[in-house]
PDB file of C-alpha atoms in Angstrom:
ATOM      1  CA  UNK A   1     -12.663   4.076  38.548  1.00  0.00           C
ATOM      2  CA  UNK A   2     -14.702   2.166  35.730  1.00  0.00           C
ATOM      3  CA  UNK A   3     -18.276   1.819  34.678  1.00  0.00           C
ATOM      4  CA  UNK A   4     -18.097  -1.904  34.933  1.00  0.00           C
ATOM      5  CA  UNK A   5     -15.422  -4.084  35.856  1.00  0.00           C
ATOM      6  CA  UNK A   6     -14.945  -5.676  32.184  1.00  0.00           C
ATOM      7  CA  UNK A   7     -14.192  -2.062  31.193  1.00  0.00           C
ATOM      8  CA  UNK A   8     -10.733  -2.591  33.034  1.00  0.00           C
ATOM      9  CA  UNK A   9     -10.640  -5.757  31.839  1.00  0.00           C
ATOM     10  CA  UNK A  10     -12.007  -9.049  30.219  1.00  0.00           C
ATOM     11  CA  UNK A  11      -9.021 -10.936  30.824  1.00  0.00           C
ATOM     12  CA  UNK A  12      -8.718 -12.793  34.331  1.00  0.00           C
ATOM     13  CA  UNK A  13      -5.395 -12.460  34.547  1.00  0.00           C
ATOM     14  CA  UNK A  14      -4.820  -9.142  34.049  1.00  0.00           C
ATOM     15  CA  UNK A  15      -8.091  -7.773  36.315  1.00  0.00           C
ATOM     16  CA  UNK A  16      -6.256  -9.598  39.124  1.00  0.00           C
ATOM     17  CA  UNK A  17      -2.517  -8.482  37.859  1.00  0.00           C
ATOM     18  CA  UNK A  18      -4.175  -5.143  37.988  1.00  0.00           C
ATOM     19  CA  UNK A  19      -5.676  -5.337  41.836  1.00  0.00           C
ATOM     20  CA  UNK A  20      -2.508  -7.658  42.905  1.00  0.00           C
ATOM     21  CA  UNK A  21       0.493  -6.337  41.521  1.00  0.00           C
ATOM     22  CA  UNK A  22      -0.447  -2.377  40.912  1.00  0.00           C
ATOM     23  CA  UNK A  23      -3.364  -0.935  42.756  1.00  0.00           C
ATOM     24  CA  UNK A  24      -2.760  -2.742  45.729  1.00  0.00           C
ATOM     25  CA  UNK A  25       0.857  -2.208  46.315  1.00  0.00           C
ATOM     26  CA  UNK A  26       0.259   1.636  45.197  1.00  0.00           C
ATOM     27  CA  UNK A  27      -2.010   2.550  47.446  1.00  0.00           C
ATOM     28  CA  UNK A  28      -5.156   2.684  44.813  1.00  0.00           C
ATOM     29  CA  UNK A  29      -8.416   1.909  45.516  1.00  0.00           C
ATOM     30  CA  UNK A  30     -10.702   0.682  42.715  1.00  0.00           C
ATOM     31  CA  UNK A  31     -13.891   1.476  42.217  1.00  0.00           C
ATOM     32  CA  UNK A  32     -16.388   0.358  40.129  1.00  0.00           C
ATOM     33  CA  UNK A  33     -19.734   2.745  39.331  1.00  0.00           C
ATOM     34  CA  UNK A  34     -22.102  -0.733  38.566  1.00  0.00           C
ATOM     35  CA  UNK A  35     -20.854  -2.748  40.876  1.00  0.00           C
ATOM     36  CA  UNK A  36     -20.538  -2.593  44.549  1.00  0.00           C
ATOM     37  CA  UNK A  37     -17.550  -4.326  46.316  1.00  0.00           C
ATOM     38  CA  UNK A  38     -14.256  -3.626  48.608  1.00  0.00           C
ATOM     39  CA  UNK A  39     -11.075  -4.870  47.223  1.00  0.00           C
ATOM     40  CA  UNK A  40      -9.258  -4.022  51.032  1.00  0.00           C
ATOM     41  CA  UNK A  41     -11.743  -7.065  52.079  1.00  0.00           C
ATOM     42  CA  UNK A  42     -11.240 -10.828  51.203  1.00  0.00           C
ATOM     43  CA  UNK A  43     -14.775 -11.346  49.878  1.00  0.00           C
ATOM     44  CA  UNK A  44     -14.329  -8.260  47.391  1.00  0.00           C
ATOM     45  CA  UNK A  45     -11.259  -9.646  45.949  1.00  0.00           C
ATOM     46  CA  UNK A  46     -13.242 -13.053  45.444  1.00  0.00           C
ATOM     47  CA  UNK A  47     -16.491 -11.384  43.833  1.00  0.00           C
ATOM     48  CA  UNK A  48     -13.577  -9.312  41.171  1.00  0.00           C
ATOM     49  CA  UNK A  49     -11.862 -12.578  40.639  1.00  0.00           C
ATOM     50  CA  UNK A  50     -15.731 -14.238  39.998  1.00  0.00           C
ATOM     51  CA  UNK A  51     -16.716 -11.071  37.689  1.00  0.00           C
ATOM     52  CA  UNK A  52     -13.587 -11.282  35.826  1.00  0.00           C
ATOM     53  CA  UNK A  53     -14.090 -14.867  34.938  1.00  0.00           C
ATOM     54  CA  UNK A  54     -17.037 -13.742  33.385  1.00  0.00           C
ATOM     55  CA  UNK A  55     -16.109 -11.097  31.886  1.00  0.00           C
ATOM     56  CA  UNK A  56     -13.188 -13.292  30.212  1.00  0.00           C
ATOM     57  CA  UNK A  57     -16.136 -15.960  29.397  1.00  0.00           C
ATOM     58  CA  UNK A  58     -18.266 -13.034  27.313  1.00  0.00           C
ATOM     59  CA  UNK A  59     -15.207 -11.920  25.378  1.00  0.00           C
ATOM     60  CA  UNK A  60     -14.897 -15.212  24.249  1.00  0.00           C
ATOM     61  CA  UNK A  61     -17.933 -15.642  23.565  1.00  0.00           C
ATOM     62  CA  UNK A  62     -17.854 -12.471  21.280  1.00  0.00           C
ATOM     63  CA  UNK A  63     -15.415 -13.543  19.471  1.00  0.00           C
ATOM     64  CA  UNK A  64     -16.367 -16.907  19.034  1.00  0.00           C
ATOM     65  CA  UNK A  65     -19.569 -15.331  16.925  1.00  0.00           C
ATOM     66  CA  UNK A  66     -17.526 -12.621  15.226  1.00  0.00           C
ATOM     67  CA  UNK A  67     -15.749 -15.488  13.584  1.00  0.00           C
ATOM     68  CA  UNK A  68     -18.518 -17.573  12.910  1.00  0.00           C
ATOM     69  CA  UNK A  69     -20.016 -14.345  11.307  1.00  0.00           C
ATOM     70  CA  UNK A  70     -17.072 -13.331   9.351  1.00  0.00           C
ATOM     71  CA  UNK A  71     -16.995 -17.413   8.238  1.00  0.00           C
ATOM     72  CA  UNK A  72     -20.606 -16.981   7.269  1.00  0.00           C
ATOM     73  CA  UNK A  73     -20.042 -14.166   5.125  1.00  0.00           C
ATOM     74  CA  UNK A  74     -16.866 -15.254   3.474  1.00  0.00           C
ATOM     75  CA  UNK A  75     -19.429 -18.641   2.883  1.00  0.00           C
ATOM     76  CA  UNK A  76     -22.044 -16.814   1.244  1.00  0.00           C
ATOM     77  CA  UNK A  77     -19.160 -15.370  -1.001  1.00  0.00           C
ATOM     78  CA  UNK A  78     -19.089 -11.661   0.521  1.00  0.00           C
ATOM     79  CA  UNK A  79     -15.810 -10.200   1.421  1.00  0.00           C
ATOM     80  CA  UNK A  80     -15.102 -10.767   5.143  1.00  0.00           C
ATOM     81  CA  UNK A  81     -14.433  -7.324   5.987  1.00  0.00           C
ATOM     82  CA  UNK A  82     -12.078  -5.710   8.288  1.00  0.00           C
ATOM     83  CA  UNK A  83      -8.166  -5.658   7.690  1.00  0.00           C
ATOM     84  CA  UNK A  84      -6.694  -4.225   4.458  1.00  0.00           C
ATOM     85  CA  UNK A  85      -8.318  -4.419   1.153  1.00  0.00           C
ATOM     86  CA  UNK A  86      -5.896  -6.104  -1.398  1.00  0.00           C
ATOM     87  CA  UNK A  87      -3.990  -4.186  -3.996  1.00  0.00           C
ATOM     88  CA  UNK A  88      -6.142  -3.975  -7.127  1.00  0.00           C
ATOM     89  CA  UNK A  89      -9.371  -3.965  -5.576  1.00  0.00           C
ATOM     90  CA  UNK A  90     -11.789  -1.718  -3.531  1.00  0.00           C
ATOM     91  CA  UNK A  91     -14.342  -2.169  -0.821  1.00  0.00           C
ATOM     92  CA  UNK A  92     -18.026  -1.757  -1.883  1.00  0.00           C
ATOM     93  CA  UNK A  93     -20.116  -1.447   1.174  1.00  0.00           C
ATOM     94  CA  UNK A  94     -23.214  -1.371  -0.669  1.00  0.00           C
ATOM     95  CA  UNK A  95     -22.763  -4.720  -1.902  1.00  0.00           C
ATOM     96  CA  UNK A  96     -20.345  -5.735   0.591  1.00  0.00           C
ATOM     97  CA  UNK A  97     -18.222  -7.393  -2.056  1.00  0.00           C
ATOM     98  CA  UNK A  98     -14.592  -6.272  -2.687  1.00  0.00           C
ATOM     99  CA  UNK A  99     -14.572  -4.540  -6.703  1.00  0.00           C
ATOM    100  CA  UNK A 100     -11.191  -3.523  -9.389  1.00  0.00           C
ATOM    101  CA  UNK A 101     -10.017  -0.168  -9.108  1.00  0.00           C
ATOM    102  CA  UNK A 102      -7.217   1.317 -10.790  1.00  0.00           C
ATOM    103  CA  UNK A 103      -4.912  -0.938  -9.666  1.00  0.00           C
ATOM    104  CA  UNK A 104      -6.461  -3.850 -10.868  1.00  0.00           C
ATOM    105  CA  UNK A 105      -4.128  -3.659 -14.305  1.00  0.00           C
ATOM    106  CA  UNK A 106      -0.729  -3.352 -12.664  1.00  0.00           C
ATOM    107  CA  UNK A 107      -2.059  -6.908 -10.533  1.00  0.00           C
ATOM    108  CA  UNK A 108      -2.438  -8.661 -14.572  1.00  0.00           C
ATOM    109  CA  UNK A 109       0.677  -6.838 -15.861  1.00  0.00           C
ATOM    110  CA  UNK A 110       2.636  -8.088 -12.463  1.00  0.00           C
ATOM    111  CA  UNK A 111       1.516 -11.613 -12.935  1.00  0.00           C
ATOM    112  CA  UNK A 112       2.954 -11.457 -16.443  1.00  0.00           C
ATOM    113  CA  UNK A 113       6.453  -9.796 -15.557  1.00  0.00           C
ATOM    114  CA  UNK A 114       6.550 -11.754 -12.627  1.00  0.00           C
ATOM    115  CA  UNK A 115       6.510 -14.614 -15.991  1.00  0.00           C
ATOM    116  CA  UNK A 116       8.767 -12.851 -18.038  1.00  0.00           C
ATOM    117  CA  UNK A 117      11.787 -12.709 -15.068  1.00  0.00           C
ATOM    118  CA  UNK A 118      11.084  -9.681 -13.251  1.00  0.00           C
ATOM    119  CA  UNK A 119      12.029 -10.452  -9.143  1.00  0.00           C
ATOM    120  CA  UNK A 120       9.534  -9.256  -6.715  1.00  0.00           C
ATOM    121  CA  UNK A 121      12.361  -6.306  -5.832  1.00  0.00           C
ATOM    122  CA  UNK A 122      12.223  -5.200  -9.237  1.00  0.00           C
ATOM    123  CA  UNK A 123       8.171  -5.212  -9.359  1.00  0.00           C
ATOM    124  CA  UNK A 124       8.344  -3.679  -6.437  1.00  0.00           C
ATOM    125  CA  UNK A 125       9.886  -0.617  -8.146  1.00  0.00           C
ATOM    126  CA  UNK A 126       7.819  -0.571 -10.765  1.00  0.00           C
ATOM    127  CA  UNK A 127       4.229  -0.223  -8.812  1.00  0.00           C
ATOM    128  CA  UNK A 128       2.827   1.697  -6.143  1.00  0.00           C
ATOM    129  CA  UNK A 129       3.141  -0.945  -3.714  1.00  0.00           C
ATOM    130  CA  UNK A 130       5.742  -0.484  -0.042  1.00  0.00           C
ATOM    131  CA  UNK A 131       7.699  -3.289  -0.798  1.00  0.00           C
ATOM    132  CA  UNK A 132       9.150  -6.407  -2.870  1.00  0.00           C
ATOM    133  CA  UNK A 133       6.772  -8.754   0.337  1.00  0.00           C
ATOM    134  CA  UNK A 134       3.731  -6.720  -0.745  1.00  0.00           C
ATOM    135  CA  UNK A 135       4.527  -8.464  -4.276  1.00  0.00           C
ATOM    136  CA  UNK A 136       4.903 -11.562  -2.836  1.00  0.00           C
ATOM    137  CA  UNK A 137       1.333 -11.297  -1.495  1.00  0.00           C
ATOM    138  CA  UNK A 138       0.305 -10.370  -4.619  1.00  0.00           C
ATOM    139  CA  UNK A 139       1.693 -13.476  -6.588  1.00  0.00           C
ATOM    140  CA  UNK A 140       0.291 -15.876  -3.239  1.00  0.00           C
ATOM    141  CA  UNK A 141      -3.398 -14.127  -2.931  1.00  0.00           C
ATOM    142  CA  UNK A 142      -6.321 -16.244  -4.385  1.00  0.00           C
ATOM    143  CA  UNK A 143      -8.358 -13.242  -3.863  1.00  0.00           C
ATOM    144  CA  UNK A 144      -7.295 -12.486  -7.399  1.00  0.00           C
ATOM    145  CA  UNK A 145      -9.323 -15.581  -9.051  1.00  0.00           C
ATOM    146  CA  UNK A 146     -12.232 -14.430  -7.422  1.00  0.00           C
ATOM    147  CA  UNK A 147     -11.683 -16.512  -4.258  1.00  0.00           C
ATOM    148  CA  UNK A 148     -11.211 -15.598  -0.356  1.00  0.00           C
ATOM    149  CA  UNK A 149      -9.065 -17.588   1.913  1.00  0.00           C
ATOM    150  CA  UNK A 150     -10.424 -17.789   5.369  1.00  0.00           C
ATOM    151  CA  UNK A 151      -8.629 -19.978   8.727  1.00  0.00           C
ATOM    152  CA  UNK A 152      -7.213 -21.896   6.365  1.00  0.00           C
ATOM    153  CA  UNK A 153      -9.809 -22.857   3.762  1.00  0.00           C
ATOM    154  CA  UNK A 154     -10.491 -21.104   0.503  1.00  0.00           C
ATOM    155  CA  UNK A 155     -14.187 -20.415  -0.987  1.00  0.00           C
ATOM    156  CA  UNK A 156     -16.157 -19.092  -3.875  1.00  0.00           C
ATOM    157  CA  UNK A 157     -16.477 -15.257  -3.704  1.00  0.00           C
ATOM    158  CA  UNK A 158     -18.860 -12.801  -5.626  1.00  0.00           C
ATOM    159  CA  UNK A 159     -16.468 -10.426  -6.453  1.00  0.00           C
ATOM    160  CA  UNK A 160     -14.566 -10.057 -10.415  1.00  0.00           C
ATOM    161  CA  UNK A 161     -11.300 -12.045 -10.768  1.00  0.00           C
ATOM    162  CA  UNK A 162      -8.627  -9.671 -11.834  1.00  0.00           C
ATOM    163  CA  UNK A 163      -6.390 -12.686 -13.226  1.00  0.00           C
ATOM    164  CA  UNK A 164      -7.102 -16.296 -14.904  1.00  0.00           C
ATOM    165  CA  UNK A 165      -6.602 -19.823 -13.391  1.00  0.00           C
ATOM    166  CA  UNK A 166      -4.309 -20.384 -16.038  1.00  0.00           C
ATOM    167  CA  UNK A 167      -2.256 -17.102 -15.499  1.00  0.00           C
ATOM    168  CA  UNK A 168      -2.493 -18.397 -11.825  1.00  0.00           C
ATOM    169  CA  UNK A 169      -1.207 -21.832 -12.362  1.00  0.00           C
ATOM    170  CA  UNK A 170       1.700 -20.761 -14.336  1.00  0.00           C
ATOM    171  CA  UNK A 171       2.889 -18.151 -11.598  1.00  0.00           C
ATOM    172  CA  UNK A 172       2.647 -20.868  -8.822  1.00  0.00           C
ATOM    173  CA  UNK A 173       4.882 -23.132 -10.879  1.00  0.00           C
ATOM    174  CA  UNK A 174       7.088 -20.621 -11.767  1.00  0.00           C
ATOM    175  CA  UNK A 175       7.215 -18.854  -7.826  1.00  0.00           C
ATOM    176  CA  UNK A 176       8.187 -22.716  -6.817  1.00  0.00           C
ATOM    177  CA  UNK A 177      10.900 -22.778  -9.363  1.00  0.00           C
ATOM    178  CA  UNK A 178      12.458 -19.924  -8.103  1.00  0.00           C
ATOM    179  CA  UNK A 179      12.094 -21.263  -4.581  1.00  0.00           C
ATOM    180  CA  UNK A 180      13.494 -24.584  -4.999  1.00  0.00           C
ATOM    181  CA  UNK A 181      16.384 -23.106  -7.331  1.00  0.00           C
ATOM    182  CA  UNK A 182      17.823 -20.651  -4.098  1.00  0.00           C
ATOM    183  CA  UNK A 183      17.135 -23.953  -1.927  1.00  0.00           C
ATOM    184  CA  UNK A 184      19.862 -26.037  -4.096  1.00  0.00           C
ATOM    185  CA  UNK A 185      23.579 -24.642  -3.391  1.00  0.00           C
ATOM    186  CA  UNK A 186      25.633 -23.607  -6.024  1.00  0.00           C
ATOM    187  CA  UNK A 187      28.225 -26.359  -6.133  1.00  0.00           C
ATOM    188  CA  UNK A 188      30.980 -23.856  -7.815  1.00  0.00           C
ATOM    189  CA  UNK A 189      30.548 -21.829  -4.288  1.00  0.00           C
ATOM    190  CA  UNK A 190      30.927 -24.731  -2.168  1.00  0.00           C
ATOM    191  CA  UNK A 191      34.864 -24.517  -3.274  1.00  0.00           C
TER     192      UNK A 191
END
């Protein structure tokens, strides 16, 4: 029993894996409170499969615009909201704009022992973060130079940098070094 059928479900497929392959066979009847039909009849199974395909059409349609929103913000050069707020920075709702926190000294000082030879494993060690890939994210995130990547594209944000294009640049080449150098065997290990 549901309020609505898109309360089961907004995905075709499933509404109709749902009746099909589980009510059906079980012996359960469906009911929904807004909406009058019989699934043991033929024309009640069409009207679910028509209401689903609607109700597959609005969610898709919602989050068609919750992208285009989030897009608008990140645009405008306010933080997109949702998911995890990066390391070094907090979440002011007021201003809707991400701002440095505590943390935002241990992002500069891992920039510049990232430089100096530390791996991400050892940074990882040395700062409150989970892991040596939460590093990693660290070193890659242009949220850092005041910037927000969003589907691909990176814009102009409002909130503080917490490192310098320059401190930036030199990380990127060095994070590429280190790449390419474990891509090339080691011709005395080839032997």
């Amino acid at each position: 029993m549901v309020y609505k059928l898109d309360r089961l479900s907004r995905s075709q497929k499933d509404t109709v894996f749902l009746l099909e392959d589980v009510f059906i066979p079980n012996g359960c009847n469906f009911i929904s409170l807004n909406e009058n039909f019989d699934t043991a009849s033929p024309y009640g199974k069409a009207m679910i499969g028509i209401l689903s395909v609607f109700a597959q059409l609005e969610r898709e349609n919602i989050r068609e615009r919750t992208r285009m929103g989030m897009q608008e913000r990140v645009k405008s050069g306010l933080w997109m909201g949702g998911g995890r707020v990066p390391f070094g920075y907090s979440y002011d709702p007021t201003r809707n704009i991400l701002v440095p926190n505590e943390h935002s000294d241990d992002v500069r000082r891992i920039y510049e022992l990232y430089l100096q030879g530390y791996s991400t494993t050892q940074l990882a060690g040395m700062f409150d973060v989970s892991e040596d890939k939460q590093i990693t994210d660290i070193l890659s995130r242009e949220t850092y130079l005041g910037k927000t990547r969003f589907r691909g594209e990176v814009y102009d944000a409002k909130h503080e940098p917490i490192i310098s294009q320059e401190l930036w640049d030199k990380v990127q080449r060095e994070r590429e070094k280190r790449t390419t150098k474990k891509a090339v065997p080691n011709r005395s290990e080839e032997h």
